Amino acid sequence: MLSKIPIDLSKVKKEDLNKEILRAAIIAELDAISLYEQMAALTTDERIREVLLDIAKEEKTHVGELLTLLLKLDVEQKEEIEKAKEEIKELLEKKK
């Protein structure tokens, strides 16, 4: 993503705007996590690696914060995540 919002927020319905803002913010945080972890894997300096991984971890917290807000606004999303958890649980139990 690298600082570009993936959708035109001016075209989003007013009642969906906050949900889309949160989704764009989640995408940005996930992009940052990926970037920091990739750079950490490439560096040969342990101090830099440690700092990059620490920052990536903070970004993961941000994802959790933003997702928590999104799930308060989007009941359907919350319900679908719960369904997904059950599906994965069932799939993993079949593999045992």
XYZ file of N, CA and C in Angstrom:
288
model
N 0.835 -1.189 0.000
C 0.000 0.000 0.000
C 0.871 1.241 0.000
N 1.802 1.299 0.914
C 2.754 2.399 0.981
C 2.107 3.777 0.827
N 1.224 4.095 1.740
C 0.606 5.419 1.893
C -0.426 5.795 0.841
N -0.923 4.838 0.104
C -1.969 5.134 -0.863
C -3.228 4.390 -0.439
N -4.305 5.121 -0.204
C -5.571 4.491 0.172
C -6.084 3.710 -1.036
N -6.389 2.417 -0.841
C -6.734 1.567 -1.989
C -8.109 1.824 -2.607
N -8.926 2.645 -1.965
C -10.241 2.956 -2.539
C -10.467 4.465 -2.491
N -11.384 4.929 -3.310
C -11.750 6.343 -3.324
C -12.827 6.550 -2.269
N -12.408 7.081 -1.123
C -13.355 7.254 -0.009
C -14.466 8.247 -0.315
N -14.273 9.109 -1.306
C -15.327 10.065 -1.660
C -16.513 9.369 -2.323
N -16.300 8.129 -2.778
C -17.377 7.379 -3.437
C -18.079 6.400 -2.500
N -17.662 6.375 -1.259
C -18.240 5.453 -0.274
C -19.480 6.086 0.339
N -20.509 5.271 0.523
C -21.730 5.767 1.173
C -21.390 6.290 2.566
N -22.055 7.340 2.959
C -21.779 7.982 4.245
C -21.871 6.995 5.406
N -22.857 6.100 5.377
C -23.037 5.148 6.479
C -21.939 4.087 6.527
N -21.170 3.939 5.436
C -20.081 2.959 5.390
C -18.693 3.587 5.532
N -18.632 4.904 5.569
C -17.347 5.593 5.534
C -16.413 5.195 6.674
N -16.905 5.180 7.893
C -16.027 4.845 9.020
C -15.507 3.417 8.938
N -16.344 2.493 8.463
C -15.884 1.109 8.301
C -14.777 1.033 7.251
N -14.930 1.764 6.176
C -13.925 1.739 5.105
C -12.633 2.429 5.539
N -12.754 3.483 6.338
C -11.562 4.138 6.889
C -10.790 3.153 7.757
N -11.510 2.423 8.601
C -10.848 1.435 9.458
C -10.211 0.326 8.632
N -10.896 -0.128 7.588
C -10.317 -1.170 6.733
C -9.039 -0.683 6.043
N -9.063 0.563 5.560
C -7.869 1.125 4.921
C -6.728 1.238 5.935
N -7.055 1.617 7.153
C -6.029 1.724 8.195
C -5.462 0.351 8.534
N -6.310 -0.668 8.570
C -5.838 -2.040 8.825
C -4.899 -2.483 7.709
N -5.259 -2.200 6.475
C -4.396 -2.545 5.342
C -3.039 -1.867 5.493
N -3.042 -0.604 5.871
C -1.785 0.134 6.042
C -0.926 -0.489 7.135
N -1.545 -0.885 8.231
C -0.792 -1.499 9.329
C -0.228 -2.858 8.901
N -1.024 -3.662 8.183
C -0.536 -4.952 7.705
C 0.626 -4.763 6.721
N 0.524 -3.744 5.886
C 1.598 -3.421 4.950
C 2.870 -3.049 5.715
N 2.717 -2.259 6.767
C 3.867 -1.855 7.578
C 4.510 -3.068 8.262
N 3.676 -3.959 8.786
C 4.199 -5.175 9.430
C 5.057 -5.955 8.433
N 4.519 -6.154 7.245
C 5.242 -6.899 6.221
C 6.563 -6.221 5.880
N 6.536 -4.923 5.706
C 7.747 -4.176 5.375
C 8.803 -4.313 6.470
N 8.417 -4.079 7.725
C 9.376 -4.154 8.833
C 9.945 -5.562 8.991
N 9.095 -6.570 8.861
C 9.583 -7.936 9.018
C 10.503 -8.341 7.860
N 10.194 -7.887 6.656
C 11.081 -8.175 5.525
C 12.440 -7.495 5.705
N 12.424 -6.249 6.134
C 13.691 -5.541 6.345
C 14.480 -6.180 7.484
N 13.793 -6.616 8.529
C 14.468 -7.281 9.645
C 15.149 -8.562 9.172
N 14.510 -9.268 8.269
C 15.084 -10.504 7.753
C 16.319 -10.242 6.882
N 16.384 -9.075 6.303
C 17.491 -8.752 5.399
C 18.716 -8.161 6.090
N 18.500 -7.442 7.185
C 19.631 -6.753 7.801
C 20.592 -7.722 8.465
N 21.847 -7.333 8.481
C 22.858 -8.127 9.185
C 23.191 -7.519 10.541
N 22.559 -6.392 10.843
C 22.802 -5.707 12.114
C 21.717 -6.124 13.115
N 22.119 -6.829 14.163
C 21.172 -7.356 15.147
C 20.382 -6.244 15.827
N 21.000 -5.091 16.061
C 20.287 -3.962 16.700
C 19.162 -3.474 15.810
N 19.444 -3.342 14.532
C 18.418 -2.902 13.588
C 17.306 -3.937 13.520
N 17.672 -5.224 13.447
C 16.673 -6.300 13.400
C 15.758 -6.222 14.617
N 16.344 -6.062 15.781
C 15.562 -6.011 17.015
C 14.582 -4.840 17.008
N 15.042 -3.674 16.566
C 14.166 -2.498 16.526
C 13.049 -2.701 15.502
N 13.383 -3.200 14.327
C 12.365 -3.415 13.296
C 11.300 -4.412 13.745
N 11.720 -5.477 14.389
C 10.748 -6.474 14.859
C 9.892 -5.919 15.996
N 10.468 -5.063 16.819
C 9.699 -4.419 17.883
C 8.636 -3.492 17.285
N 9.024 -2.750 16.269
C 8.066 -1.858 15.602
C 6.969 -2.683 14.928
N 7.342 -3.787 14.281
C 6.345 -4.656 13.643
C 5.340 -5.166 14.669
N 5.849 -5.508 15.852
C 4.958 -5.985 16.914
C 3.975 -4.891 17.327
N 4.447 -3.655 17.419
C 3.552 -2.533 17.752
C 2.480 -2.366 16.683
N 2.865 -2.553 15.422
C 1.897 -2.447 14.337
C 0.828 -3.530 14.452
N 1.219 -4.706 14.928
C 0.245 -5.782 15.144
C -0.771 -5.381 16.205
N -0.310 -4.671 17.224
C -1.235 -4.147 18.238
C -2.202 -3.170 17.588
N -1.692 -2.325 16.700
C -2.562 -1.361 16.007
C -3.627 -2.082 15.190
N -3.245 -3.192 14.525
C -4.223 -3.971 13.769
C -5.333 -4.437 14.703
N -4.948 -4.934 15.864
C -5.938 -5.398 16.833
C -6.864 -4.288 17.296
N -6.296 -3.111 17.521
C -7.115 -1.968 17.951
C -8.107 -1.573 16.863
N -7.618 -1.477 15.645
C -8.484 -1.082 14.531
C -9.545 -2.138 14.253
N -9.164 -3.408 14.305
C -10.126 -4.488 14.076
C -11.197 -4.498 15.160
N -10.803 -4.240 16.389
C -11.772 -4.177 17.478
C -12.816 -3.097 17.203
N -12.360 -1.940 16.743
C -13.304 -0.862 16.397
C -14.190 -1.270 15.223
N -13.580 -1.868 14.207
C -14.360 -2.281 13.037
C -15.454 -3.264 13.427
N -15.121 -4.213 14.287
C -16.113 -5.222 14.671
C -17.243 -4.635 15.505
N -17.007 -3.508 16.143
C -18.090 -2.819 16.847
C -19.038 -2.137 15.863
N -18.501 -1.723 14.704
C -19.319 -1.028 13.709
C -19.956 -1.959 12.686
N -19.310 -3.098 12.425
C -19.770 -3.988 11.362
C -20.133 -5.353 11.955
N -21.384 -5.500 12.312
C -21.873 -6.727 12.942
C -21.714 -7.921 11.994
N -21.980 -7.715 10.718
C -21.837 -8.804 9.757
C -20.392 -9.310 9.719
N -19.441 -8.408 9.740
C -18.027 -8.798 9.746
C -17.715 -9.626 10.983
N -18.231 -9.185 12.114
C -18.009 -9.909 13.368
C -18.573 -11.326 13.278
N -19.790 -11.441 12.760
C -20.429 -12.755 12.627
C -19.634 -13.658 11.681
N -19.135 -13.102 10.593
C -18.379 -13.898 9.621
C -17.045 -14.363 10.193
N -16.426 -13.538 11.014
C -15.180 -13.954 11.665
C -15.449 -15.104 12.627
N -16.547 -15.038 13.338
C -16.903 -16.132 14.250
C -17.159 -17.424 13.474
N -17.851 -17.315 12.322
C -18.074 -18.487 11.469
C -16.744 -19.057 10.990
N -15.841 -18.175 10.601
C -14.532 -18.608 10.102
C -13.757 -19.342 11.182
N -13.828 -18.860 12.406
C -13.142 -19.528 13.518
C -13.661 -20.952 13.686
N -14.974 -21.112 13.601
C -15.576 -22.438 13.733
C -15.165 -23.351 12.577
N -15.155 -22.806 11.359
C -14.758 -23.612 10.199
C -13.320 -24.098 10.345
N -12.438 -23.222 10.775
C -11.035 -23.597 10.947
C -10.894 -24.631 12.062
N -11.635 -24.439 13.140
C -11.596 -25.397 14.246
C -12.005 -26.787 13.755
N -13.086 -26.833 12.980
C -13.559 -28.117 12.446
C -12.533 -28.736 11.497
N -11.955 -27.933 10.624
C -10.954 -28.439 9.681
C -9.738 -28.996 10.404
N -9.286 -28.286 11.411
C -8.107 -28.727 12.159
C -8.387 -29.981 12.974
N -9.608 -30.098 13.494
C -9.968 -31.303 14.250
C -10.016 -32.519 13.331
N -10.426 -32.340 12.072
C -10.448 -33.443 11.112
C -9.035 -33.933 10.802
N -8.049 -33.044 10.895
C -6.668 -33.374 10.570
C -5.982 -34.177 11.655
N -6.581 -34.219 12.863
C -5.966 -34.943 13.989
C -6.098 -36.418 13.834
